[in-house]
Short mmCIF file of N, CA and C in Angstrom, two decimals:
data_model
loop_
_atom_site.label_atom_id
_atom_site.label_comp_id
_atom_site.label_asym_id
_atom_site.label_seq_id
_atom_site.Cartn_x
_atom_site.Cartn_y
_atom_site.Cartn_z
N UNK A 1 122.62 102.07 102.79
CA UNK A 1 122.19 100.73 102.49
C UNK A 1 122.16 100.55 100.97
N UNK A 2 122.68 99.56 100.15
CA UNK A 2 122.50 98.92 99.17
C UNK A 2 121.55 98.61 98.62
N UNK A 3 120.71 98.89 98.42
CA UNK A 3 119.61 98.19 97.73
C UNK A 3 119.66 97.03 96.80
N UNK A 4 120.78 97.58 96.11
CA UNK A 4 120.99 96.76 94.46
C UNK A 4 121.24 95.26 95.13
N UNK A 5 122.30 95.28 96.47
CA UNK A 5 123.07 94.02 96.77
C UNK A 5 121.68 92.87 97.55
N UNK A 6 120.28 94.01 98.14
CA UNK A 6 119.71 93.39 98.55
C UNK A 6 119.15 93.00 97.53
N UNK A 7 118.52 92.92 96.40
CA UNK A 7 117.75 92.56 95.22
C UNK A 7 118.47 91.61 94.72
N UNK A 8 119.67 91.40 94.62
CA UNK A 8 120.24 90.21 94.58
C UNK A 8 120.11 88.72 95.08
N UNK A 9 120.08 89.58 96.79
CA UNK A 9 119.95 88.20 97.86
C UNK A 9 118.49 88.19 97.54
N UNK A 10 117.75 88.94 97.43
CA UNK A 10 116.34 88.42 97.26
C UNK A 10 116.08 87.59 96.12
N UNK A 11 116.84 87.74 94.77
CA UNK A 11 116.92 87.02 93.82
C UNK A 11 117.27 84.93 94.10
N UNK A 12 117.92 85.55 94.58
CA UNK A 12 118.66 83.92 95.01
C UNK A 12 117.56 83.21 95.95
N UNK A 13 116.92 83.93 97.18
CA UNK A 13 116.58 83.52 97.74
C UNK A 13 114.69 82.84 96.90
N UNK A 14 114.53 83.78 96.65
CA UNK A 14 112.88 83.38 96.12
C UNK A 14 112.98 82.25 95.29
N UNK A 15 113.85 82.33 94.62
CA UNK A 15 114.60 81.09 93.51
C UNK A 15 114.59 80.02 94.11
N UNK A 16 115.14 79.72 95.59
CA UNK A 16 115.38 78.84 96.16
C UNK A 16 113.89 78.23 96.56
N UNK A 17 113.31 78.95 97.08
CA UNK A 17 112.26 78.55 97.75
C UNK A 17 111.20 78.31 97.01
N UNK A 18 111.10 78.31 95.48
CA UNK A 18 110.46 77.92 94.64
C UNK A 18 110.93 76.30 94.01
N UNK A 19 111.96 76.92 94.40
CA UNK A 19 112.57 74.89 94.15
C UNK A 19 112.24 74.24 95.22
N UNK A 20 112.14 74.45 96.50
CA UNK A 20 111.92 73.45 97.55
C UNK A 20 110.83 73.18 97.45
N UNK A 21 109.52 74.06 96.85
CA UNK A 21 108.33 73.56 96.81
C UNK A 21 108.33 73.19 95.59
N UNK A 22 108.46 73.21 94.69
CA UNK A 22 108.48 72.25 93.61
C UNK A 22 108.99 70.95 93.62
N UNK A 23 109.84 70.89 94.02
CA UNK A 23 110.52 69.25 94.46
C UNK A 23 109.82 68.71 95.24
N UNK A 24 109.28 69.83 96.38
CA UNK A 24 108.20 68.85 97.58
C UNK A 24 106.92 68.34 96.53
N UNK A 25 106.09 69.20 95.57
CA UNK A 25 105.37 68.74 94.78
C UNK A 25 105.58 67.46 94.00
N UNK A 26 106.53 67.60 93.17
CA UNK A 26 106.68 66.46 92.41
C UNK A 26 107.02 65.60 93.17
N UNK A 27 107.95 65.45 94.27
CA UNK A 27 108.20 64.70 95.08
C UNK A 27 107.38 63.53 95.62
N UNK A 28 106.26 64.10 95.82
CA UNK A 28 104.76 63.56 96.00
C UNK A 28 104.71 62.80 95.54
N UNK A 29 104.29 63.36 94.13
CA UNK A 29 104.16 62.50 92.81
C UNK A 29 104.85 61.51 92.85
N UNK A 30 106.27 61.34 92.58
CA UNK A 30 106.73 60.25 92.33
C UNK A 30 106.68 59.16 93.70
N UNK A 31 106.45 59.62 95.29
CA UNK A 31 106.36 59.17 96.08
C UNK A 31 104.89 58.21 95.98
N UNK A 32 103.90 59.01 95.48
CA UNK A 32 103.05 58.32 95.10
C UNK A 32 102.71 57.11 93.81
N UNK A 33 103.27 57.33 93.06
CA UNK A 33 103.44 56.55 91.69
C UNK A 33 103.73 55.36 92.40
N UNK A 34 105.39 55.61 92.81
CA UNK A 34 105.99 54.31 93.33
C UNK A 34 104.92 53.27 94.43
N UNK A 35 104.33 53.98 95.11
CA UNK A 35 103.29 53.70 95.99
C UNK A 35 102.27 52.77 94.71
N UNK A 36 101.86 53.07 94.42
CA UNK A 36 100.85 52.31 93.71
C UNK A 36 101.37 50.97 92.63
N UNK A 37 103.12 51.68 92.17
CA UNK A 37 103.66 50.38 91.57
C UNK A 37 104.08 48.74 93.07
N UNK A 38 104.17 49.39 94.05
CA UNK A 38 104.52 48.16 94.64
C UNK A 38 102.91 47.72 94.77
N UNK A 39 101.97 48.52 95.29
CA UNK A 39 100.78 47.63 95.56
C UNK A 39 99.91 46.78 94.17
N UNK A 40 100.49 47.23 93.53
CA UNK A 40 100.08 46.24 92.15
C UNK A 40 101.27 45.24 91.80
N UNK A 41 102.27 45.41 92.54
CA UNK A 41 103.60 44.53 92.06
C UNK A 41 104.34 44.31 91.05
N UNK A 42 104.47 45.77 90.33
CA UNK A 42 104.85 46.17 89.02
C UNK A 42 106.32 47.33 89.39
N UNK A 43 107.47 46.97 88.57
CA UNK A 43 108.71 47.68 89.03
C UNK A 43 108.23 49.07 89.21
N UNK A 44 108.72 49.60 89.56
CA UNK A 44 109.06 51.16 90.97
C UNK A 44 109.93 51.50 89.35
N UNK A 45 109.73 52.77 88.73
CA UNK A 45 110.58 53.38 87.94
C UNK A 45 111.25 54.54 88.70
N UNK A 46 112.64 53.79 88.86
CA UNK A 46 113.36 54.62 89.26
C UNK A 46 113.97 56.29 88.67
N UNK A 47 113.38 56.26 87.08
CA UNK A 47 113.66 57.00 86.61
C UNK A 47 112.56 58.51 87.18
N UNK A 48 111.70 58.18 87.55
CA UNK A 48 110.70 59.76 88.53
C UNK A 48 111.41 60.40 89.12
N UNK A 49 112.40 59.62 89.64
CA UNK A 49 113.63 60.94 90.26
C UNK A 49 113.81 61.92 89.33
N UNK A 50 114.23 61.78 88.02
CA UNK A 50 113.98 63.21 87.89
C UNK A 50 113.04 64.32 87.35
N UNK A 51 111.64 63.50 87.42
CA UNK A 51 110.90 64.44 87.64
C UNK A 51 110.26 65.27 89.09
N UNK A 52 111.17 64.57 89.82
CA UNK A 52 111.07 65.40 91.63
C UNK A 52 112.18 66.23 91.36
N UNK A 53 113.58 65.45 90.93
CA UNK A 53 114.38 66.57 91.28
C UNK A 53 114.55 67.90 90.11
N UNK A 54 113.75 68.15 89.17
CA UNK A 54 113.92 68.75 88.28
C UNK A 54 113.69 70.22 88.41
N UNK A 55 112.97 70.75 89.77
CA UNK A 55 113.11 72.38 89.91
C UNK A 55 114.16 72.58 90.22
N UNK A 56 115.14 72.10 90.94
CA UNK A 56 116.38 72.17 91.68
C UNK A 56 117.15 73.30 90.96
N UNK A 57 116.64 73.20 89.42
CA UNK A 57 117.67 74.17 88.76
C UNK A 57 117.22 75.59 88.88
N UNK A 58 116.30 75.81 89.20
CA UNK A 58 115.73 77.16 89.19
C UNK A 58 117.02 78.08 90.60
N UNK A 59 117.47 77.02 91.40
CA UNK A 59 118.13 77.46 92.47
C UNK A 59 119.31 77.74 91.91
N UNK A 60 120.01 76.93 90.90
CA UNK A 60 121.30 77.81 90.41
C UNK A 60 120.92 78.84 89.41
N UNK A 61 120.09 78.92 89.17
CA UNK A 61 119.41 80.09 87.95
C UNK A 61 119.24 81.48 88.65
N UNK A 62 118.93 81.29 90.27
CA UNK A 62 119.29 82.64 90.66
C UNK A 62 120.60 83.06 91.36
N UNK A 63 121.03 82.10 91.91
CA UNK A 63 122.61 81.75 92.11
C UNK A 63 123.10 82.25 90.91
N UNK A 64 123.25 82.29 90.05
CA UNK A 64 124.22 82.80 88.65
C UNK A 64 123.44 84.20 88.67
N UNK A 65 122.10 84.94 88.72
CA UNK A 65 122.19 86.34 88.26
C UNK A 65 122.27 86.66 89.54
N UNK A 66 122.03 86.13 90.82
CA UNK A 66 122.73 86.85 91.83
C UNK A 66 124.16 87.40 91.94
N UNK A 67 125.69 86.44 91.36
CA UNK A 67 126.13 86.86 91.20
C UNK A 67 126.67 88.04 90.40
N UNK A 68 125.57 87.79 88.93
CA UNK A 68 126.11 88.83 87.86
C UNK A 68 125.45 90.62 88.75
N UNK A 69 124.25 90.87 89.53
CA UNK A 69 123.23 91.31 90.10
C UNK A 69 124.38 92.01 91.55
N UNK A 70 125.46 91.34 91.78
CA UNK A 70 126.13 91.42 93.08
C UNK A 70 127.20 92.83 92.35
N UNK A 71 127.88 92.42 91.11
CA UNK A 71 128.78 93.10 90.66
C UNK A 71 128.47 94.21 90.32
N UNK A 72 127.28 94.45 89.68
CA UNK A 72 126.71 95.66 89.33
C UNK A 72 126.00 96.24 90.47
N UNK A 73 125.82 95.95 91.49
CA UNK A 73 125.37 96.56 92.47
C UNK A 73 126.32 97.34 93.01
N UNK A 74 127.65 96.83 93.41
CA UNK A 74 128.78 97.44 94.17
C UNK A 74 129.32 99.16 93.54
N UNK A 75 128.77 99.58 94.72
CA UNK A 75 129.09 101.42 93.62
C UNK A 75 128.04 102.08 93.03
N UNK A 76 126.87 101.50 92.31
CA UNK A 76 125.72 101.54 91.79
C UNK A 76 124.91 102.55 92.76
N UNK A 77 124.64 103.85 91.72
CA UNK A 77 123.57 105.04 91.95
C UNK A 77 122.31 104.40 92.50
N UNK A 78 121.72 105.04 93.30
CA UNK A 78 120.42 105.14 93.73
C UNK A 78 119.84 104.41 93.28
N UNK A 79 119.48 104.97 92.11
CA UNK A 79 118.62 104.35 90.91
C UNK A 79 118.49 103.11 90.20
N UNK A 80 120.24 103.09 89.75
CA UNK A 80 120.14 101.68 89.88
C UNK A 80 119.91 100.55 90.58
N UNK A 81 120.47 101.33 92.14
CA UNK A 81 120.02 99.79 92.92
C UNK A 81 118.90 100.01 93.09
N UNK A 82 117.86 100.81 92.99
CA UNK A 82 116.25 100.71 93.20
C UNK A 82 115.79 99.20 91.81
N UNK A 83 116.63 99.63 90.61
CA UNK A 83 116.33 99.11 89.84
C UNK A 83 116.68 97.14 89.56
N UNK A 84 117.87 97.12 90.56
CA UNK A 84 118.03 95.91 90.81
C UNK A 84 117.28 95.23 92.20
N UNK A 85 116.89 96.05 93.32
CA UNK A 85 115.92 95.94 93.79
C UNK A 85 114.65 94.99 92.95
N UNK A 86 114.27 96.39 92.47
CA UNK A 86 112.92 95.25 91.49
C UNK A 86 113.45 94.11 90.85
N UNK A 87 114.22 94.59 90.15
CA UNK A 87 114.59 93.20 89.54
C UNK A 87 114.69 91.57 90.01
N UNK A 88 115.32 91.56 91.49
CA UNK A 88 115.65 90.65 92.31
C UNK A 88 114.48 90.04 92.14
N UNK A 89 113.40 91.08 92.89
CA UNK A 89 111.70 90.73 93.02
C UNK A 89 111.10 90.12 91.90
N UNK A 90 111.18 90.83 90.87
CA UNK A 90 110.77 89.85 89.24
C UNK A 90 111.39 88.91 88.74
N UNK A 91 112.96 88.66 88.87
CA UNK A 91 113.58 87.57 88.54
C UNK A 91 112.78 86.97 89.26
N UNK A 92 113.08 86.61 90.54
CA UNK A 92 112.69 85.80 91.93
C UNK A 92 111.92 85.17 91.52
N UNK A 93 110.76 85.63 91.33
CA UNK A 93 109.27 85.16 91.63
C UNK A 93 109.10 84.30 90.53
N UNK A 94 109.49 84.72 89.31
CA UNK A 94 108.88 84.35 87.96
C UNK A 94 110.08 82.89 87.85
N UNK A 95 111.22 82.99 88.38
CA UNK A 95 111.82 81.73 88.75
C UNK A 95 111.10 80.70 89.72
N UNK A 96 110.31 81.08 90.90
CA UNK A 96 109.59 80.39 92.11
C UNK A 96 108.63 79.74 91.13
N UNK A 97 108.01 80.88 90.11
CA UNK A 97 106.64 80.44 89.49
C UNK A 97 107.05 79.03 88.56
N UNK A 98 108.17 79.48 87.95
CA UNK A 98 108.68 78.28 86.88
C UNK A 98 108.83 76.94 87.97
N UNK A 99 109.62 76.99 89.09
CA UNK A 99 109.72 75.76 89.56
C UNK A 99 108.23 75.19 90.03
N UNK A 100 107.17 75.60 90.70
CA UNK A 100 106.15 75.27 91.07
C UNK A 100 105.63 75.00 89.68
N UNK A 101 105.70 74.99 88.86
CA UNK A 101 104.76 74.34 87.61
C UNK A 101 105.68 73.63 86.99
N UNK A 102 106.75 73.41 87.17
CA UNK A 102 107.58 72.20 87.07
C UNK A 102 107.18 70.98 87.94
N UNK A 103 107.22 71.35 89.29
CA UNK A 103 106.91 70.43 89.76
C UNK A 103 105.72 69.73 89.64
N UNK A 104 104.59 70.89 89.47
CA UNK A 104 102.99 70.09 89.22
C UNK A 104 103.23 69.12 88.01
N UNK A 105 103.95 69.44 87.02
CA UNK A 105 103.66 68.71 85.84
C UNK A 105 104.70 67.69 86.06
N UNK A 106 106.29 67.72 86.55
CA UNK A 106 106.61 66.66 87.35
C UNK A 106 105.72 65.39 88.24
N UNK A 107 104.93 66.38 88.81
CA UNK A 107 104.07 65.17 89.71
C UNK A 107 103.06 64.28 88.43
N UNK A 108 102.67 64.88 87.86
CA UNK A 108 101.77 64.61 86.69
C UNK A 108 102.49 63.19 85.64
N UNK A 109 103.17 63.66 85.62
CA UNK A 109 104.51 62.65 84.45
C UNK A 109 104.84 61.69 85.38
N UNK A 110 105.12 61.62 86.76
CA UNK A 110 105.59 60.83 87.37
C UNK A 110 104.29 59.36 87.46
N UNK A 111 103.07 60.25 87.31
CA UNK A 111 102.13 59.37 88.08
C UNK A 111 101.59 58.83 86.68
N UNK A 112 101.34 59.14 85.02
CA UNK A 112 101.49 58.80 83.62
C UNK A 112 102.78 57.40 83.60
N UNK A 113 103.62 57.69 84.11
CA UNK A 113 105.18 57.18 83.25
C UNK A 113 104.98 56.07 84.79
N UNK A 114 104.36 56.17 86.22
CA UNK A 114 104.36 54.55 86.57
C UNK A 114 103.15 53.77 86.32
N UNK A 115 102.23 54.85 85.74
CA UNK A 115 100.76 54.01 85.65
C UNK A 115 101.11 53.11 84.21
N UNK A 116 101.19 53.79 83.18
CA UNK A 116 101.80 53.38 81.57
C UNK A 116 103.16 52.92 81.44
N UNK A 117 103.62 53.27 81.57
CA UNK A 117 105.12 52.66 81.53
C UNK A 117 105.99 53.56 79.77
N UNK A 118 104.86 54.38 79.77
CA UNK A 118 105.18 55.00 78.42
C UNK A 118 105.22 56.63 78.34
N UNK A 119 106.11 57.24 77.49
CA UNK A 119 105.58 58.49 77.40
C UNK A 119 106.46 59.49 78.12
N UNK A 120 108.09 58.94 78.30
CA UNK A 120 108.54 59.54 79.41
C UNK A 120 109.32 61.04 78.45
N UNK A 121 109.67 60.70 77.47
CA UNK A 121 109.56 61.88 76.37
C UNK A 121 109.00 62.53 76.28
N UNK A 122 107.67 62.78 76.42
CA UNK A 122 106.33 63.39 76.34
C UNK A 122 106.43 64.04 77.32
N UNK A 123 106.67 63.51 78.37
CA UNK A 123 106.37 64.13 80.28
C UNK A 123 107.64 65.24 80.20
N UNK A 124 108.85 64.61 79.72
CA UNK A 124 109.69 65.46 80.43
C UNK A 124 110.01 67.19 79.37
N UNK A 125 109.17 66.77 77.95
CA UNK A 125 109.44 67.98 77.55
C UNK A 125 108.41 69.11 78.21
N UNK A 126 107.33 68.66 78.92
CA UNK A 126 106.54 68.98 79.13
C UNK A 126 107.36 70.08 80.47
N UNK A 127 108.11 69.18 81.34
CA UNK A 127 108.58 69.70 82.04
C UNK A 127 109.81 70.97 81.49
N UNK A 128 110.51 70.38 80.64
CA UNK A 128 111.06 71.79 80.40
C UNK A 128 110.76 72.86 79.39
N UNK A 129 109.63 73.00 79.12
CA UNK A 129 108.76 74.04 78.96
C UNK A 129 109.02 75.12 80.43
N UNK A 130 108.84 74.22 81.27
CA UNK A 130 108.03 75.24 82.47
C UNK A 130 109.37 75.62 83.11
N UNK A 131 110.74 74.85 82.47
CA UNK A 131 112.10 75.41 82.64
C UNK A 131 112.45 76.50 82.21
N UNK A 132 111.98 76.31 80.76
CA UNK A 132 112.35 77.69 79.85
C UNK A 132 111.86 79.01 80.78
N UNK A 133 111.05 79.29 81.88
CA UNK A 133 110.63 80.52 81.97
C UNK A 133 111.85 80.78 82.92
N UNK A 134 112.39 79.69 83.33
CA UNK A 134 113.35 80.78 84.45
C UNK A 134 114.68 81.04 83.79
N UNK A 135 115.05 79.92 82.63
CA UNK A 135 116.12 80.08 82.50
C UNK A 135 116.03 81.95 80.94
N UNK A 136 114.89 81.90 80.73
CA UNK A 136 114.43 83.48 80.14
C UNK A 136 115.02 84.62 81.28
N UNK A 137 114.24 84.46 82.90
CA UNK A 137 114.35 85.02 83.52
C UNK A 137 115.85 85.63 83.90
N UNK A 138 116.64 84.29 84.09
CA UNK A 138 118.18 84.55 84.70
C UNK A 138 118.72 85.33 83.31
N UNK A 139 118.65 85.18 81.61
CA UNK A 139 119.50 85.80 80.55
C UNK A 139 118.85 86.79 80.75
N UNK A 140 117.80 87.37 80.41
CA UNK A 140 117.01 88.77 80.46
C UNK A 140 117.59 89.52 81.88
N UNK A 141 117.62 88.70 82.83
CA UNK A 141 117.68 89.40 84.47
C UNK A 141 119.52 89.83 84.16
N UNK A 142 120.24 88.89 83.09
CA UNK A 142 121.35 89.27 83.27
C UNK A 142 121.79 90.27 82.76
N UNK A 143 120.89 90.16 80.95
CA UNK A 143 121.37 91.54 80.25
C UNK A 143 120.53 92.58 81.10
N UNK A 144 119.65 92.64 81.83
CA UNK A 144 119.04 94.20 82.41
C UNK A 144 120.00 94.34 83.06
N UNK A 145 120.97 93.70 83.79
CA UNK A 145 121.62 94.33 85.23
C UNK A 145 122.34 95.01 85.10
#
């Protein structure tokens, strides 16, 4: 058995599933914003879309070191695949972690930017802050592999 090739798929996969709940989070958010702009009768900013859809990227972030994670696995000693093993596991997670605090602060910006109508600069660097940790994760996850 491979190890290395499974630390891979585990890579991709945790990645993923940190974006679906992050999008379901912010999702909220902007589901809610909009909610409160029609009951006051004030335009629906269509622009909250992308603070729902903004973990989404964490899913090609392990998609790309899965592949780099796939190549170096094939052939790869013991050791190493123990070592891409972990890796999968620490990329993974610390990607899941980045999208779930994307999304909270997504939901956050969404529900600022329909209450004010201001500040959408403010919100979204906010959000890619909480980008930067995965896209750390996938270069670091790439040079370890």
């Amino acid at each position: 058995m491979n190890w290395g090739m499974i630390g891979a798929g585990v890579v991709m996969g945790i990645a993923a599933m940190g974006s679906a709940m992050g999008i379901g989070i912010a999702g909220q958010g902007a589901i809610g914003a909009w909610k409160r702009c029609y009951l006051n009768n004030k335009p629906a900013p269509f622009l909250l879309v992308v603070f729902a859809g903004a973990p989404l990227t964490q899913t090609i972030y392990g998609y790309l070191l899965m592949n780099t994670m796939k190549g170096k696995a094939a052939g790869a000693d013991p050791a190493t695949q123990m070592f891409l093993l972990g890796l999968g596991f620490a990329c993974g997670l610390s990607m899941c972690m980045s999208a779930l605090a994307q999304g909270r602060a997504g939901a956050a910006g969404s529900d600022a930017l329909a209450e004010t109508g201001k500040g959408f600069t403010n919100y979204i660097m906010v959000v890619g802050l909480c980008e930067t940790i995965a896209l750390f994760s996938m270069v670091f996850g790439m040079i370890a592999a």
